Short mmCIF file of C-alpha atoms in Angstrom, two decimals:
data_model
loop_
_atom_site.label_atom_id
_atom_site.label_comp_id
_atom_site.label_asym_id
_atom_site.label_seq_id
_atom_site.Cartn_x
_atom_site.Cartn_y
_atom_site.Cartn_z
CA UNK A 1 140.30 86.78 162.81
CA UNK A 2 143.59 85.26 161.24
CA UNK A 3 142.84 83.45 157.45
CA UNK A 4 144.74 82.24 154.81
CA UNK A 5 143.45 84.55 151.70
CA UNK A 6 144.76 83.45 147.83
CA UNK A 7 145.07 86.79 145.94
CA UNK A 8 144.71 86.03 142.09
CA UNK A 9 146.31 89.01 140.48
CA UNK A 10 148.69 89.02 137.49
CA UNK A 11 149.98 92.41 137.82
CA UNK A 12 152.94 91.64 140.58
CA UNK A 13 153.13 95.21 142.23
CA UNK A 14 149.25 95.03 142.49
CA UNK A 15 149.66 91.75 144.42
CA UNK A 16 152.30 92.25 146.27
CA UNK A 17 150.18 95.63 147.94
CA UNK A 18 147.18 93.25 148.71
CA UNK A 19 149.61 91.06 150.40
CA UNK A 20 151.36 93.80 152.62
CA UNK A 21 147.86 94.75 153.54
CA UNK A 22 146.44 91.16 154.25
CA UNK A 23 149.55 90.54 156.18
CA UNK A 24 149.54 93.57 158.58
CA UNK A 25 146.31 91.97 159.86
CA UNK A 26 147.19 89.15 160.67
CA UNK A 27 146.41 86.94 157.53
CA UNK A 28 148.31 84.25 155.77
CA UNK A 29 148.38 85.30 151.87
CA UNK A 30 149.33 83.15 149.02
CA UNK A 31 149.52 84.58 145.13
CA UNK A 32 149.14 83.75 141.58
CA UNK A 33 149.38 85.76 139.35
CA UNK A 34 146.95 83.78 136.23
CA UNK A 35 143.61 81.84 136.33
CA UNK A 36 145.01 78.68 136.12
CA UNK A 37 147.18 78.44 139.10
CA UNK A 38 144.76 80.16 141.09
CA UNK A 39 142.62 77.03 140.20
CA UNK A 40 145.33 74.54 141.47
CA UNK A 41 146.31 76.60 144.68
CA UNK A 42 142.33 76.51 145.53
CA UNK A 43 142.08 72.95 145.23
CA UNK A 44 145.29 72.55 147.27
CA UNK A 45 145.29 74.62 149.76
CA UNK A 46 141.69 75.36 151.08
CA UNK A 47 141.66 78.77 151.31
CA UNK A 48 139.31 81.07 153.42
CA UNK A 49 138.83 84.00 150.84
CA UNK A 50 139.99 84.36 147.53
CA UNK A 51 140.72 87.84 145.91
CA UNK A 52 140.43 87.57 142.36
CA UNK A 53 141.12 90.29 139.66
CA UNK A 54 139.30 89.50 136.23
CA UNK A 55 141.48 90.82 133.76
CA UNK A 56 144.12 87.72 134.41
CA UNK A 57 146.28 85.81 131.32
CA UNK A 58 145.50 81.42 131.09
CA UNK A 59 142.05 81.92 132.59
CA UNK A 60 139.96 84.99 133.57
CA UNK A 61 138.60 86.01 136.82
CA UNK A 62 135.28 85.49 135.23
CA UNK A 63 136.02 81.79 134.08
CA UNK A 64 137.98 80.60 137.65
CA UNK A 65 134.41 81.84 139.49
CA UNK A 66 132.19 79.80 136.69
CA UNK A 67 134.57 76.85 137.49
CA UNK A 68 135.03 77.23 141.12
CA UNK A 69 130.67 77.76 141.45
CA UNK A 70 129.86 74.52 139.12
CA UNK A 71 128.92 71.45 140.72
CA UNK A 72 131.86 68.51 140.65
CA UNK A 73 131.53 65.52 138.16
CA UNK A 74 129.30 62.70 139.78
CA UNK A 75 131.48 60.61 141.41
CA UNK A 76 134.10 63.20 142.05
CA UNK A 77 135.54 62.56 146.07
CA UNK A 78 135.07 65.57 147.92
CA UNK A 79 138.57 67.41 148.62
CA UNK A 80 139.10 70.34 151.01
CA UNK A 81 136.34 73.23 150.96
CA UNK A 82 133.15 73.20 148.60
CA UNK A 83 134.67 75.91 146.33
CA UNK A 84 130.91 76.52 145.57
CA UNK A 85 130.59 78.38 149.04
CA UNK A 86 134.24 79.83 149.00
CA UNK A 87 133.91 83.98 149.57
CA UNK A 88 135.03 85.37 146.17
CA UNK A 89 136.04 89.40 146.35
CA UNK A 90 136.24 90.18 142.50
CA UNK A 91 138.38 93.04 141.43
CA UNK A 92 137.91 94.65 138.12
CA UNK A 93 138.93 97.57 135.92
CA UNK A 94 135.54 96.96 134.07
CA UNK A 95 133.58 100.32 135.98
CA UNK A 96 130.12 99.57 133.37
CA UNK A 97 127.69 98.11 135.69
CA UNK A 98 126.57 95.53 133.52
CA UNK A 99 130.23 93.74 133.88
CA UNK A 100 130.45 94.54 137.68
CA UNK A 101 126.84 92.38 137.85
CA UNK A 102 127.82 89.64 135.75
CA UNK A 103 130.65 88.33 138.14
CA UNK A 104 127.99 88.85 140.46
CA UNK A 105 125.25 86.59 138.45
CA UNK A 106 128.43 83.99 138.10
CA UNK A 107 128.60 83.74 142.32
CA UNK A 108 131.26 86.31 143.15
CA UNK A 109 130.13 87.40 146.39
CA UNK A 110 131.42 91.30 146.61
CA UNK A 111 133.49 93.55 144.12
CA UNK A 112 135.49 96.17 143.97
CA UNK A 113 136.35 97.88 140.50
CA UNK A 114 140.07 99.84 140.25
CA UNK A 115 141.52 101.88 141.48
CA UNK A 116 140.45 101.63 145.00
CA UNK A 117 141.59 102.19 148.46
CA UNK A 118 143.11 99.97 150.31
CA UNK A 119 141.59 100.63 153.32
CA UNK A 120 138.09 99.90 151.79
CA UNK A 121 139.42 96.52 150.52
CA UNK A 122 140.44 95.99 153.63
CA UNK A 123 136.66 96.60 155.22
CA UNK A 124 135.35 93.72 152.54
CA UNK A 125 138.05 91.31 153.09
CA UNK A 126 137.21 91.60 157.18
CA UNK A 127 132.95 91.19 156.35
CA UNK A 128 133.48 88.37 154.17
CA UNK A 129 135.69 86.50 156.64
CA UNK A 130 133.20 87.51 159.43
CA UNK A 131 130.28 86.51 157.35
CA UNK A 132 132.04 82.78 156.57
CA UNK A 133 133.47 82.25 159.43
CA UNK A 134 130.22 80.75 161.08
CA UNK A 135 130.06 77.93 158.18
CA UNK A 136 133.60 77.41 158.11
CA UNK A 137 133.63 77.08 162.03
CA UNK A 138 130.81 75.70 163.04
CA UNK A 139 130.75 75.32 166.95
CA UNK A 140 129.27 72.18 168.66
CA UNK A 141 125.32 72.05 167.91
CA UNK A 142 122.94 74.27 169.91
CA UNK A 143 119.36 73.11 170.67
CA UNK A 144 118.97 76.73 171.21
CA UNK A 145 120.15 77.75 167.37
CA UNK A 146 117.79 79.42 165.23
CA UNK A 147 116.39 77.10 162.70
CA UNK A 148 114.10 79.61 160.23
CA UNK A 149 111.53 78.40 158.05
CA UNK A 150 109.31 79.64 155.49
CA UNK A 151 106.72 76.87 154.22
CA UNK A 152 109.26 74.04 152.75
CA UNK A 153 112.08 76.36 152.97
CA UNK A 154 114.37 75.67 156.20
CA UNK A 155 117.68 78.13 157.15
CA UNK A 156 120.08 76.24 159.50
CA UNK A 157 122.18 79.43 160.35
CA UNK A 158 124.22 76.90 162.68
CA UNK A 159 125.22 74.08 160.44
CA UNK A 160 124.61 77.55 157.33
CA UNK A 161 122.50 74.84 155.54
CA UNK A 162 119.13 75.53 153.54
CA UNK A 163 116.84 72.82 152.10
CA UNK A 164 113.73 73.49 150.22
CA UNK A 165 111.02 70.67 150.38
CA UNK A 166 113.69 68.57 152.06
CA UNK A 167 116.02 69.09 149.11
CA UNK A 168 119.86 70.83 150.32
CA UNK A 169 120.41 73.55 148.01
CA UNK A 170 124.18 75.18 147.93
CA UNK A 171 124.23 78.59 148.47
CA UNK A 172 127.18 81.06 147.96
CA UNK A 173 127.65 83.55 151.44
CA UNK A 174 125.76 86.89 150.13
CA UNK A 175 123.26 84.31 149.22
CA UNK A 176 122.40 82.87 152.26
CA UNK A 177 122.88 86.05 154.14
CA UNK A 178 119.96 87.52 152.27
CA UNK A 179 117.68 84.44 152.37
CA UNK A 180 118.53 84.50 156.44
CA UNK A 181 117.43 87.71 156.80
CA UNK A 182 113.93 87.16 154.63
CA UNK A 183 113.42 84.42 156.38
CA UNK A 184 113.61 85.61 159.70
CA UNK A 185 110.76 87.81 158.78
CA UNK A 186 108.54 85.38 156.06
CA UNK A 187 105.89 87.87 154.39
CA UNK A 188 108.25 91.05 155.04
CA UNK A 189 108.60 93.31 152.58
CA UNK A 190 112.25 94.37 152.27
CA UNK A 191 113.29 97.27 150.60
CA UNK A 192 116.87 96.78 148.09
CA UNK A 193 118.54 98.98 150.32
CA UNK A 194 117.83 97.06 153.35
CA UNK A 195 119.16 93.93 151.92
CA UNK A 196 122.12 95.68 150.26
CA UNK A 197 122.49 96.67 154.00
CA UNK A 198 122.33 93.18 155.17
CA UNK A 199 124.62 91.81 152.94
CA UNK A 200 127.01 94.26 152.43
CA UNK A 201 126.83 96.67 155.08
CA UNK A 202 126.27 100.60 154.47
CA UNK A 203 128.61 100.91 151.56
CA UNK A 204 128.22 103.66 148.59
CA UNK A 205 130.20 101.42 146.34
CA UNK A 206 127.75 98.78 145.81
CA UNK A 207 124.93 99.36 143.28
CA UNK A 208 121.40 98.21 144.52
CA UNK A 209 120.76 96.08 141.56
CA UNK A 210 123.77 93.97 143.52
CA UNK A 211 120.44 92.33 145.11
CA UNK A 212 118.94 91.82 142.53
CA UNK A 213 121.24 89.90 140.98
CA UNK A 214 121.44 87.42 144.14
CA UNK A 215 117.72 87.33 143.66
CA UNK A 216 117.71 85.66 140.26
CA UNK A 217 119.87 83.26 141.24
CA UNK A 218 118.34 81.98 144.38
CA UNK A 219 115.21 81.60 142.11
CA UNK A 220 116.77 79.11 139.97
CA UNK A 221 117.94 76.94 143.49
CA UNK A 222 114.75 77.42 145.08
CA UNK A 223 112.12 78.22 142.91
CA UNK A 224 110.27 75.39 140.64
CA UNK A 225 109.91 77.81 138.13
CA UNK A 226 112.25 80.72 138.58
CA UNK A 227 110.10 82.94 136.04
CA UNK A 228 106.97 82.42 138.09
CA UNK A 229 108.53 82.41 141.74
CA UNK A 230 105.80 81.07 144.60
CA UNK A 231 108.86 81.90 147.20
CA UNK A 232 110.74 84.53 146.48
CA UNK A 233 108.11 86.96 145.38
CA UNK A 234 108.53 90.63 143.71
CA UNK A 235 106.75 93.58 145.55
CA UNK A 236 106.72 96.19 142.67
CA UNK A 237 107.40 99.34 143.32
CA UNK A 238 108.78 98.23 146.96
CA UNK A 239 111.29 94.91 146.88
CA UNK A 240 111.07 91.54 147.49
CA UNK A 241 109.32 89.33 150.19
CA UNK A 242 109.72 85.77 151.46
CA UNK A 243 106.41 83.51 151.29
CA UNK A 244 106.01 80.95 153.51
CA UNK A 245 105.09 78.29 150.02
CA UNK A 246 105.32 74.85 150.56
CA UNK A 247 105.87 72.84 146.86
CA UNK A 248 102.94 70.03 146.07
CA UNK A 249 102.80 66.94 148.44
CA UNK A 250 103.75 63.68 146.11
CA UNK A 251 100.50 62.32 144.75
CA UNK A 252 98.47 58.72 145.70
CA UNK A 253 100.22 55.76 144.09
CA UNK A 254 98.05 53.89 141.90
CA UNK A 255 94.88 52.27 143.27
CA UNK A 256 95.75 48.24 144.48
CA UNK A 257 94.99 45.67 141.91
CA UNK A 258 95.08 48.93 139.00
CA UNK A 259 96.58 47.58 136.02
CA UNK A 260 98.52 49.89 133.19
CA UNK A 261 95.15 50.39 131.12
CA UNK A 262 93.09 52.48 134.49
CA UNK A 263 94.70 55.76 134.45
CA UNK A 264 92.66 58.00 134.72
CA UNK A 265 91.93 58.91 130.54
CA UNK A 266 91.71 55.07 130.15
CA UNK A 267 89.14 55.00 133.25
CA UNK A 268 87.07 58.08 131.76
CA UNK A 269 87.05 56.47 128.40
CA UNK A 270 85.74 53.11 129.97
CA UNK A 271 83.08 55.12 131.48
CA UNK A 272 81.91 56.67 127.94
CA UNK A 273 81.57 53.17 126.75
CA UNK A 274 79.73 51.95 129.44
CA UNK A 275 77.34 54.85 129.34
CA UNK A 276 75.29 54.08 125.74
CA UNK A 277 72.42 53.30 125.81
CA UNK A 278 72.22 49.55 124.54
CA UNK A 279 69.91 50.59 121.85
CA UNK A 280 72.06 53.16 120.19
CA UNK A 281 74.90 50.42 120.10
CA UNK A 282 72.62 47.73 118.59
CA UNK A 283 71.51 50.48 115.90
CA UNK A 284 74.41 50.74 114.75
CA UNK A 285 74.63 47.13 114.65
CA UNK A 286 71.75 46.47 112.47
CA UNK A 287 72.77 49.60 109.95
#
């Protein structure tokens, strides 16, 4: 599969590697070498993956993902690809896991950390492409395409849509790889390692808290209250497991002719009144 890729690296020999690489596939490259202008050549030219190194001058790697995964201004026309979906392979000198998870947590989708081989950054570039190329070519609907639900929750792996209670919820591609796979199975109990599996592939490089990571976030799009998920549930000891939860049903409009003073505290209070006995109200009268 041919792509244009954007490699964001400031350190030119570095770049101009990835490039060679990227090109002997097949693949249309682009480069720039700070955050800044990898912001403008996103928004320009659409691309299919972007490689990003964090460690860039202008704008880091870190801050180009929290811009590129933010929702648009209201009002903003829609221009090219929804950068919030765009595959982001982060590359990073950082080798502590708690900086590796963090791009992660911001809605990087893989990472490598430096050095590495080319050859293994070859292998992510080709899953992520694989893995996005069925939202960013979507081929004429199916009636037989798998439609998954879960209670309220609904995976469209055609159109690579999910709504929850009828509500579309954006979700990056490691994201919705691991919610497709739950909810094939609602009530499963997956293992880390078999998710890592599923969205990664058999890969020593990537740490299992990887999933968790893409856990926590698909709680806050999902989840009414991330810290007491109904959906995406915690099997201690085990992994995680898809419920089939469906959110409250919108409660009975007010009853006809019901004025502003008969909700229900001013109703119960009304029926208080009405309950005394006439001669305790008259007592009180004559005191």
């Amino acid at each position: 599969m041919c792509a244009f890729v954007l490699v964001a690296e400031d350190d030119e020999k570095q770049a101009e590697l990835i490039r060679r690489y990227l090109e002997r596939e097949g693949h249309t490259v682009g480069v720039a070498h700070d955050g800044r202008t990898a912001l403008e050549q996103v928004r320009l030219h659409d691309p299919d993956l972007l490689i990003l190194d964090v460690m860039m001058p202008e704008i880091d790697g870190l801050g180009v993902t929290r811009v590129l995964r933010s929702a648009p201004p209201p009002g903003t026309p829609a221009t090219g690809r929804d950068t919030g979906t765009l595959p982001i392979l982060m590359l990073t000198a950082r080798s502590t896991e708690d900086d590796l998870l963090l791009g992660l947590d911001l809605g990087a989708d893989d990472y490598l950390t430096k050095p590495y081989s080319p050859r293994e950054l070859m292998a992510r570039v080709r899953t992520l492409l694989r893995r996005a190329s069925g939202a960013a070519h979507r081929p004429p609907p199916d009636p037989e395409a798998r439609v998954l639900r879960a209670g309220g929750l609904v995976v469209d792996e055609l159109r690579h849509e999910v709504t929850v209670d009828g509500r579309r919820v954006e979700c990056t591609p490691g994201e919705f790889e691991l919610l497709s796979a739950m909810a094939a199975e609602p009530e499963r109990v997956f293992t880390r390692p078999q998710l890592l599996d599923r969205i990664h592939g058999s890969s020593g490089y990537i740490s299992a808290r990887t999933v968790d990571v893409h856990v926590l976030n698909l709680r806050k799009k999902i989840e009414a209250n991330p810290r007491a998920p109904r959906r995406l549930v915690t099997v201690f000891g085990v992994g995680y497991k898809l419920v089939a939860y469906r959110g409250p049903e919108p409660g009975p409009g007010p009853e006809p002719g019901a004025g502003a003073g008969t909700e229900p505290g001013a109703r119960t209070r009304a029926r208080g009144r009405a309950a005394k006995p006439a001669g305790e109200t008259a007592g009180r009268r004559g005191a």
